[in-house]
PDB file of C-alpha atoms in Angstrom:
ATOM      1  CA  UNK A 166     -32.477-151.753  -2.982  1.00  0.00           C
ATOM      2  CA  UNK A 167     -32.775-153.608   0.414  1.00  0.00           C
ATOM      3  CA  UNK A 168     -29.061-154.189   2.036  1.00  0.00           C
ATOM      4  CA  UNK A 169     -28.574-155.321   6.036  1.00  0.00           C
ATOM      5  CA  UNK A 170     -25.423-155.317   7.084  1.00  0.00           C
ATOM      6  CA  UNK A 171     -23.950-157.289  10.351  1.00  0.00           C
ATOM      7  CA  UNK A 172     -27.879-157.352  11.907  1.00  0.00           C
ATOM      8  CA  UNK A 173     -28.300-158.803  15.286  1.00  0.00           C
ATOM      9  CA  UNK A 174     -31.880-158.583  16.804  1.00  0.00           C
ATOM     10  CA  UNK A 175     -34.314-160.382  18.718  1.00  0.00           C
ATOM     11  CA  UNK A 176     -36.914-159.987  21.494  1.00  0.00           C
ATOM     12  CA  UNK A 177     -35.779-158.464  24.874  1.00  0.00           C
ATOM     13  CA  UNK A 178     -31.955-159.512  25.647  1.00  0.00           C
ATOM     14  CA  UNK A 179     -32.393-163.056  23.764  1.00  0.00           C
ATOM     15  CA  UNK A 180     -30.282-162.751  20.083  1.00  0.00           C
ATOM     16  CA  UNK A 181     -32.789-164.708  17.943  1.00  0.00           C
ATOM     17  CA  UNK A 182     -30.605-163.517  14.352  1.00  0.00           C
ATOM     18  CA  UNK A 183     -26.686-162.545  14.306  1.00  0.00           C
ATOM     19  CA  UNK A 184     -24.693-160.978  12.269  1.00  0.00           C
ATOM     20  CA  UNK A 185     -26.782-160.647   9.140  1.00  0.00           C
ATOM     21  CA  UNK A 186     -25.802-160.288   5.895  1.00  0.00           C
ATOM     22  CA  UNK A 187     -27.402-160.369   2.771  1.00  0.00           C
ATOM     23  CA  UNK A 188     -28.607-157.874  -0.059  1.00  0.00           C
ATOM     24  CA  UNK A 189     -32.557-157.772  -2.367  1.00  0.00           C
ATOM     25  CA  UNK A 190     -31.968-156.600  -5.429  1.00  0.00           C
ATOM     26  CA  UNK A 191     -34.861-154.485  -7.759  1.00  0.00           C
ATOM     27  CA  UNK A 192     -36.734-156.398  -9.901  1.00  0.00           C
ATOM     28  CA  UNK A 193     -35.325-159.987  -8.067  1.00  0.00           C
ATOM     29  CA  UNK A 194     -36.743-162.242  -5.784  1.00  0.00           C
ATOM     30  CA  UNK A 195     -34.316-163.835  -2.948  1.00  0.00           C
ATOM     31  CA  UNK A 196     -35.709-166.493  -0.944  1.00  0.00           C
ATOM     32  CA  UNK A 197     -34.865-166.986   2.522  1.00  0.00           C
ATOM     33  CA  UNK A 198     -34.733-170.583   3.053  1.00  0.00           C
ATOM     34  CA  UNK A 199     -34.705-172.748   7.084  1.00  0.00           C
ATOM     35  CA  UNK A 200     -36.438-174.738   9.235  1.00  0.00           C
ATOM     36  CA  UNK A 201     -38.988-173.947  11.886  1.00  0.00           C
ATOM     37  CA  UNK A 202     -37.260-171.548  14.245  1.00  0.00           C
ATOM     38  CA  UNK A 203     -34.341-170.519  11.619  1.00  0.00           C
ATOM     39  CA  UNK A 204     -34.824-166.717  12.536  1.00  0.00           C
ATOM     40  CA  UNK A 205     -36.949-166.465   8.900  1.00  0.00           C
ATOM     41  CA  UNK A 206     -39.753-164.702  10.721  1.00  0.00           C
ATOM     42  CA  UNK A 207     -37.900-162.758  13.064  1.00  0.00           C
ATOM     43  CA  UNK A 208     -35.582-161.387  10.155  1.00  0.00           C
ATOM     44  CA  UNK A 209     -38.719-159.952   8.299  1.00  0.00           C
ATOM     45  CA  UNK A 210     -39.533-158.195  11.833  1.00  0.00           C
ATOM     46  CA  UNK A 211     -36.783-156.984  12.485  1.00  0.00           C
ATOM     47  CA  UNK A 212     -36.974-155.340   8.759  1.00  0.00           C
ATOM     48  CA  UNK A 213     -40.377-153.966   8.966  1.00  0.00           C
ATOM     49  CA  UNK A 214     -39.540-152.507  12.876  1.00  0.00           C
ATOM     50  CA  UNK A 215     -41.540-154.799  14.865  1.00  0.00           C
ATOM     51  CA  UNK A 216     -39.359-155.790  17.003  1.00  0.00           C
ATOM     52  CA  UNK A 217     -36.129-153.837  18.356  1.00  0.00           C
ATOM     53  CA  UNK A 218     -32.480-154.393  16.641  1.00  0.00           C
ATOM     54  CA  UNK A 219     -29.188-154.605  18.488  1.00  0.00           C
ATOM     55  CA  UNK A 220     -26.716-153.768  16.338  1.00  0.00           C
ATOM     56  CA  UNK A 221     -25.880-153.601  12.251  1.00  0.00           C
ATOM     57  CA  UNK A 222     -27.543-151.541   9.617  1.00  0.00           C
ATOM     58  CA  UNK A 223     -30.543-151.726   7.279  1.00  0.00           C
ATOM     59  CA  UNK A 224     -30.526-149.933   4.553  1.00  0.00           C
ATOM     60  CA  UNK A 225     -33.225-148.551   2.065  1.00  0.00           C
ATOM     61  CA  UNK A 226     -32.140-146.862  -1.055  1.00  0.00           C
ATOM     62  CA  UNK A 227     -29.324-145.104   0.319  1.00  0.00           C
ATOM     63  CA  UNK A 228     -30.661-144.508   4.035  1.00  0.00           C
ATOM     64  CA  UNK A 229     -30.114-146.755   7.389  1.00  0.00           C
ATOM     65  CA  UNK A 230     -33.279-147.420   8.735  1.00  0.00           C
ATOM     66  CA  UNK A 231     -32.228-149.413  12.151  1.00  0.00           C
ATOM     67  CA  UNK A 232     -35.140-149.002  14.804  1.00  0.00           C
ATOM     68  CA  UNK A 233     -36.810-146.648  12.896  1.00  0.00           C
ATOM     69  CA  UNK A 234     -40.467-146.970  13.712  1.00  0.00           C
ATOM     70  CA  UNK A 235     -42.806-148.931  11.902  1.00  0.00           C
ATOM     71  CA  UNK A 236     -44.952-146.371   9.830  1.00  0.00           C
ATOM     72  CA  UNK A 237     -41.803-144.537   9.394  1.00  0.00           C
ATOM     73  CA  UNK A 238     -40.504-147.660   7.488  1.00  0.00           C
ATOM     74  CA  UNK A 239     -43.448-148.392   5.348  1.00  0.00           C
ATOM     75  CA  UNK A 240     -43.219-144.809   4.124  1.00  0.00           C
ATOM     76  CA  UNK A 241     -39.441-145.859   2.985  1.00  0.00           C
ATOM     77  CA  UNK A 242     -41.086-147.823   0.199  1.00  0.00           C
ATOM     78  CA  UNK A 243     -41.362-151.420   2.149  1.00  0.00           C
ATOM     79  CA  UNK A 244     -44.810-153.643   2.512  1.00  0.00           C
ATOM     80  CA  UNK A 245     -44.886-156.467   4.712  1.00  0.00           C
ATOM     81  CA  UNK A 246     -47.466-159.361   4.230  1.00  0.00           C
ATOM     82  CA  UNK A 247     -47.110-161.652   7.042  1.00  0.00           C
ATOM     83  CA  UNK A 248     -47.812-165.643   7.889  1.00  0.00           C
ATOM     84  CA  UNK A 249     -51.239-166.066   8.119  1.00  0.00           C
ATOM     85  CA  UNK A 250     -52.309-163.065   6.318  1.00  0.00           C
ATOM     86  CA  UNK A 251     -53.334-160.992   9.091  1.00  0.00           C
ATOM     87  CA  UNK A 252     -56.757-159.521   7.049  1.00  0.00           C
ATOM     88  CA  UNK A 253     -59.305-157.034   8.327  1.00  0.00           C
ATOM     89  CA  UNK A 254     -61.389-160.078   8.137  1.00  0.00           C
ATOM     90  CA  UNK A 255     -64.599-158.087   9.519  1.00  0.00           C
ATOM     91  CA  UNK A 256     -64.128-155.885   6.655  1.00  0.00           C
ATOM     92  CA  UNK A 257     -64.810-155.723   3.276  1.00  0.00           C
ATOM     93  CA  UNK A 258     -62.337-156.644   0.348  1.00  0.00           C
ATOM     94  CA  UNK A 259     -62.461-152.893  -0.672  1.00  0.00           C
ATOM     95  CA  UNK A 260     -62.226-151.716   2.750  1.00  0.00           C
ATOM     96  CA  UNK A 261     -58.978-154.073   3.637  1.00  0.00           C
ATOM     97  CA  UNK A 262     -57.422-152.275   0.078  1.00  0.00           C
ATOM     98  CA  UNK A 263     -58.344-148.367   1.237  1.00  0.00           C
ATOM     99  CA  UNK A 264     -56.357-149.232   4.204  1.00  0.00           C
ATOM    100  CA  UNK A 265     -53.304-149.630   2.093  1.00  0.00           C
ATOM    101  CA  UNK A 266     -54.253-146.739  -0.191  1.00  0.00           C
ATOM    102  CA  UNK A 267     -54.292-144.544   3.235  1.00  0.00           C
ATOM    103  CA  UNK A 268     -50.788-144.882   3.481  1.00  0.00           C
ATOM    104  CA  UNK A 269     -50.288-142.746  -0.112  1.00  0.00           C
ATOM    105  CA  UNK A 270     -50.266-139.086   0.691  1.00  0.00           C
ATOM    106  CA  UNK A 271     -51.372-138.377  -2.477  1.00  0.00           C
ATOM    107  CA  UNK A 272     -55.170-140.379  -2.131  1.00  0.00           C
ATOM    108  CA  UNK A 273     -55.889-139.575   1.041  1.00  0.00           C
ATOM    109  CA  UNK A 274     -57.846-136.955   0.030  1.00  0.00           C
ATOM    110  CA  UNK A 275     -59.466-139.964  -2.466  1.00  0.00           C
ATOM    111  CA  UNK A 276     -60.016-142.543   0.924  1.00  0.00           C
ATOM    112  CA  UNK A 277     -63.827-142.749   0.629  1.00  0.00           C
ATOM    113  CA  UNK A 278     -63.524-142.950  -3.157  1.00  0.00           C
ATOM    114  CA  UNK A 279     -63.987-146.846  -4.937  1.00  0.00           C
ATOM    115  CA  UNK A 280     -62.175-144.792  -8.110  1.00  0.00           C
ATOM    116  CA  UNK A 281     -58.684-145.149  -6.216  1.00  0.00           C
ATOM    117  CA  UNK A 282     -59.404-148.791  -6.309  1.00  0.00           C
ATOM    118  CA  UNK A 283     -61.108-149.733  -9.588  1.00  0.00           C
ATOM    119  CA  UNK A 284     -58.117-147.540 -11.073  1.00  0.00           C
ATOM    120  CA  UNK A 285     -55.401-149.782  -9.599  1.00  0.00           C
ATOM    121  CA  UNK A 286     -54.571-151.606 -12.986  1.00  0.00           C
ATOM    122  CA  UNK A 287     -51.586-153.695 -10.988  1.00  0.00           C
ATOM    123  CA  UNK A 288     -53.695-155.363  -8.266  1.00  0.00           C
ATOM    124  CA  UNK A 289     -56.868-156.140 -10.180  1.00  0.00           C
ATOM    125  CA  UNK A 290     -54.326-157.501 -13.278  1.00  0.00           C
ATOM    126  CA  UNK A 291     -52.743-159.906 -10.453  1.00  0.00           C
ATOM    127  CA  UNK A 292     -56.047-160.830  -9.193  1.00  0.00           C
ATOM    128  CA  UNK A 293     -59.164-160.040 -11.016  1.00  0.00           C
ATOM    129  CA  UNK A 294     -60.826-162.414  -8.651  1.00  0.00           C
ATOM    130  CA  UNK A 295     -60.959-159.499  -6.181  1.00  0.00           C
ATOM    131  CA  UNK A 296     -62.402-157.097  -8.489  1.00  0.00           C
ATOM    132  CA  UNK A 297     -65.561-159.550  -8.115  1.00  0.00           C
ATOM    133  CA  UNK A 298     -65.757-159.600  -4.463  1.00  0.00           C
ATOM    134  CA  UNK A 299     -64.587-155.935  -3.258  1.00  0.00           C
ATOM    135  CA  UNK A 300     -68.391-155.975  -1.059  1.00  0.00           C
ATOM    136  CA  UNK A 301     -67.489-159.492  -0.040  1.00  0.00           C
ATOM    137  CA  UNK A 302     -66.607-159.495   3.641  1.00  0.00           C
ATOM    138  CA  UNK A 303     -62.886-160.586   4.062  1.00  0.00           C
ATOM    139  CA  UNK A 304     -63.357-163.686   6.256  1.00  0.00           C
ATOM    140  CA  UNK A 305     -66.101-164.978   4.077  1.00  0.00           C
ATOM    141  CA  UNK A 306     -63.255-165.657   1.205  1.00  0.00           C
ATOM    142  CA  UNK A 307     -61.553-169.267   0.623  1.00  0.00           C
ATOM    143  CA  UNK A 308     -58.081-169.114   1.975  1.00  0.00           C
ATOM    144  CA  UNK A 309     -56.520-168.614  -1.842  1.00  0.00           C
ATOM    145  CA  UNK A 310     -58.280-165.699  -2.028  1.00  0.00           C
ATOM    146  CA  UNK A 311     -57.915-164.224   1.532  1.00  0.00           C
ATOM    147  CA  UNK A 312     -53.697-164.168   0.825  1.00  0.00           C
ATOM    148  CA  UNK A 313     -54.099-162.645  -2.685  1.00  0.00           C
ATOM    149  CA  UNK A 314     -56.161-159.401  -0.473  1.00  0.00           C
ATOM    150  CA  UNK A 315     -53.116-159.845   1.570  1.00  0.00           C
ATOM    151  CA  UNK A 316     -50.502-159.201  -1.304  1.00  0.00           C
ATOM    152  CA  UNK A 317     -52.962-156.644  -2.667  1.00  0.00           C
ATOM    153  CA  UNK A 318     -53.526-154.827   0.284  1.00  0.00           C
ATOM    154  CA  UNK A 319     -49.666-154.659   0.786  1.00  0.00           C
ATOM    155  CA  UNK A 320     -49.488-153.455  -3.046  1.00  0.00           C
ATOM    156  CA  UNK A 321     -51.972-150.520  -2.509  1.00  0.00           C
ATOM    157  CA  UNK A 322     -49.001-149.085  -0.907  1.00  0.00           C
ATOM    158  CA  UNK A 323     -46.965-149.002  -3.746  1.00  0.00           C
ATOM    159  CA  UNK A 324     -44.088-150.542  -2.411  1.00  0.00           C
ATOM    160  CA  UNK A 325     -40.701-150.713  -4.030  1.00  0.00           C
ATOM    161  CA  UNK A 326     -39.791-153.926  -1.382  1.00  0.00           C
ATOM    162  CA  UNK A 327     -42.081-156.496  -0.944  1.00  0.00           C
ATOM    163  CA  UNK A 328     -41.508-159.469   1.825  1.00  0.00           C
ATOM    164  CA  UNK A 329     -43.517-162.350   2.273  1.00  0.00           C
ATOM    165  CA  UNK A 330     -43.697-164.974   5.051  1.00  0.00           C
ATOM    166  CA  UNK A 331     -44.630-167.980   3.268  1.00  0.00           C
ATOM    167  CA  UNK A 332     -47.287-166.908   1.209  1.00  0.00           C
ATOM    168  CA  UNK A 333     -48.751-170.440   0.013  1.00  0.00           C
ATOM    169  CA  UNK A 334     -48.499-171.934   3.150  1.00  0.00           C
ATOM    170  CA  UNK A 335     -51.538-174.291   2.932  1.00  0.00           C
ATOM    171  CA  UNK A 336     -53.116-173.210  -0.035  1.00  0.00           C
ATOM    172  CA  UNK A 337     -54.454-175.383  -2.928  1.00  0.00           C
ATOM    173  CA  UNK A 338     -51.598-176.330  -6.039  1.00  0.00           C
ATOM    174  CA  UNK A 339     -53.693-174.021  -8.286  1.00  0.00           C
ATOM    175  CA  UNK A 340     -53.516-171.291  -5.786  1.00  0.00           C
ATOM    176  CA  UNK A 341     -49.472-171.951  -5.274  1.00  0.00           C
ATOM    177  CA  UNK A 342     -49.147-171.358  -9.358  1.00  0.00           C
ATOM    178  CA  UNK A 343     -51.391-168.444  -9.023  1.00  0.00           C
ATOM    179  CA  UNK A 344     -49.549-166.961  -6.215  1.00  0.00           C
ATOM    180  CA  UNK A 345     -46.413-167.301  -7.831  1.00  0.00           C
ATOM    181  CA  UNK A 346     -47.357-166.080 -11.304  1.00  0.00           C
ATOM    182  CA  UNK A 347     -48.047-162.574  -9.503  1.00  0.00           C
ATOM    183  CA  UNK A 348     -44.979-163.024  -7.801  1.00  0.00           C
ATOM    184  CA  UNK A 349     -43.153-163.050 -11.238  1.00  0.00           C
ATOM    185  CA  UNK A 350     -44.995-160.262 -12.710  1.00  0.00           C
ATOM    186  CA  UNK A 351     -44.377-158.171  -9.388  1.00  0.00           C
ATOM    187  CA  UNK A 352     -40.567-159.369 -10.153  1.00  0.00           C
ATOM    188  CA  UNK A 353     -40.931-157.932 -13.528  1.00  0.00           C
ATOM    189  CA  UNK A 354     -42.304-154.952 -12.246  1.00  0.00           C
ATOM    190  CA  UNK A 355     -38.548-153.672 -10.637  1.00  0.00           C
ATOM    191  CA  UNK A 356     -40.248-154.770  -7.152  1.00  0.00           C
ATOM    192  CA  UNK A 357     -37.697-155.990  -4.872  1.00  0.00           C
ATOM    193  CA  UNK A 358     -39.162-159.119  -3.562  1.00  0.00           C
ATOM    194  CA  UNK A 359     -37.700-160.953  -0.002  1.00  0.00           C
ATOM    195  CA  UNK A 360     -39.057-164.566   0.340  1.00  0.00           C
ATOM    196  CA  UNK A 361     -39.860-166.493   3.043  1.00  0.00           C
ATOM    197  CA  UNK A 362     -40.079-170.334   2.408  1.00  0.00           C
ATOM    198  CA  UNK A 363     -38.808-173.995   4.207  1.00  0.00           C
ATOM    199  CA  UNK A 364     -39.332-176.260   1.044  1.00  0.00           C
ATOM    200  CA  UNK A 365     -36.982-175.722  -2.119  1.00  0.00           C
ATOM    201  CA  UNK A 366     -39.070-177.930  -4.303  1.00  0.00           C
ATOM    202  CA  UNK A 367     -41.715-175.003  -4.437  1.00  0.00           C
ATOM    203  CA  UNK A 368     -39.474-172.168  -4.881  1.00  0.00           C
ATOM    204  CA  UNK A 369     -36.599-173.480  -7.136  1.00  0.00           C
ATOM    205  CA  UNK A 370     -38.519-172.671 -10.357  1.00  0.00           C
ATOM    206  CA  UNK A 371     -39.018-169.013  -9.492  1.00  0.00           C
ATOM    207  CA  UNK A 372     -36.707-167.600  -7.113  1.00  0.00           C
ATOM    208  CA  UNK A 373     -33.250-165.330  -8.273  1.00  0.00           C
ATOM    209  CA  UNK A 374     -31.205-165.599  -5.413  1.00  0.00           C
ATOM    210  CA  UNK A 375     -31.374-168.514  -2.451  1.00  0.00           C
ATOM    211  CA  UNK A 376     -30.292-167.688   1.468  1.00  0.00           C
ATOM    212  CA  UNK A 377     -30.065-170.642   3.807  1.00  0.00           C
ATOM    213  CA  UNK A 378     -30.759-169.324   7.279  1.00  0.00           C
ATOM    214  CA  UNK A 379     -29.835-171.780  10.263  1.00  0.00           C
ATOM    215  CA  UNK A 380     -30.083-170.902  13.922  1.00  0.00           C
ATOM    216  CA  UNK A 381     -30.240-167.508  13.389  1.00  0.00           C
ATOM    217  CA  UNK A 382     -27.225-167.196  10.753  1.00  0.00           C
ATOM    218  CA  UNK A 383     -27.054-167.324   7.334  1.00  0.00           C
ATOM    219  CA  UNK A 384     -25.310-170.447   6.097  1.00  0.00           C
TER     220      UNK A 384
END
């Protein structure tokens, strides 16, 4: 599904990742294991376009999609939810969710329509929490909540790759096992899912495939 080969990218001149290689499968989760300052973060970037690659490939279902831009990439079937959630948080929950429905060609012609969202069986299974709040202003929620409108709004895209930067950083151990239980379901949904994590105690139990990333190379 997701496959970079030889990737070297970074910010400017400076080579923050090198020579790359590693492979998310459909319907798998790998997570991408390292300290503070591994390259974790900066890998996800350079996958979702945000920053610009050097040299190597990355390639979606058959197509290389080095440097293309960002909105070009998210149209390749890939959703992106990064550290610290990065929430609309002036807007509403159902607001932050038509955002990601905008990016469907097919409901655009829906946007102003709550139908598009009640109808989204996937997102409202994973968290029915938010089908209680969609007038609840995004900031107002408790940080558990604020990350599941983060995977959601990320879902609304219907994405066939899914990475997350550390997803329960700071959140509550009931929030972790809720979290992770839609992580599994997405899993058995045929999403390819690319994890970001530094502990192994909190991903052993769930994850397929483990990467060790160190000073910018896999290890």
């Amino acid at each position: 599904m997701l496959e970079i080969k030889n990737l070297t990218a970074g910010y400017g001149l400076n080579h923050i990742i090198r020579d790359i290689n590693l492979t998310v499968e459909k319907g798998a989760i790998t997570c991408l294991m390292g300290r503070n300052g591994a390259g974790k973060t900066t890998l996800l970037h350079a996958i979702i376009g945000l920053i610009n690659n050097h040299s190597g490939k990355i390639i979606v279902n058959d197509k290389d999609i080095i440097n293309f831009p960002t909105y070009e990439i998210a149209k390749c079937g890939i959703a992106y939810v990064p550290q610290g959630r990065r929430l609309f948080s002036e807007l509403s929950v159902k607001e932050n969710l038509k955002i990601g429905f905008m990016t469907q060609e097919l409901n655009k012609k829906n946007i102003g329509n709550i139908t598009d969202i009640e109808n989204s069986k996937l997102i409202f299974d994973l968290f029915p929490q938010l089908a209680e709040r969609l007038d609840q202003i995004a900031i107002s929620l408790s940080g558990g909540e604020q990350q599941m409108l983060a995977i959601a709004r990320a879902l609304a895209t219907k994405p066939d790759i899914l990475l997350l930067d550390e997803p329960i950083e700071g959140l509550s151990p009931l929030m972790v096992k809720i979290i992770y239980q839609a992580i599994i379901k997405l899993r058995n949904n045929n999403i390819a899912i690319l994890l970001v994590e530094q502990h192994m105690s909190d991903i052993l139990s769930i994850a397929d495939n483990i990467i060790l990333i160190e000073n910018g190379k896999i290890k």
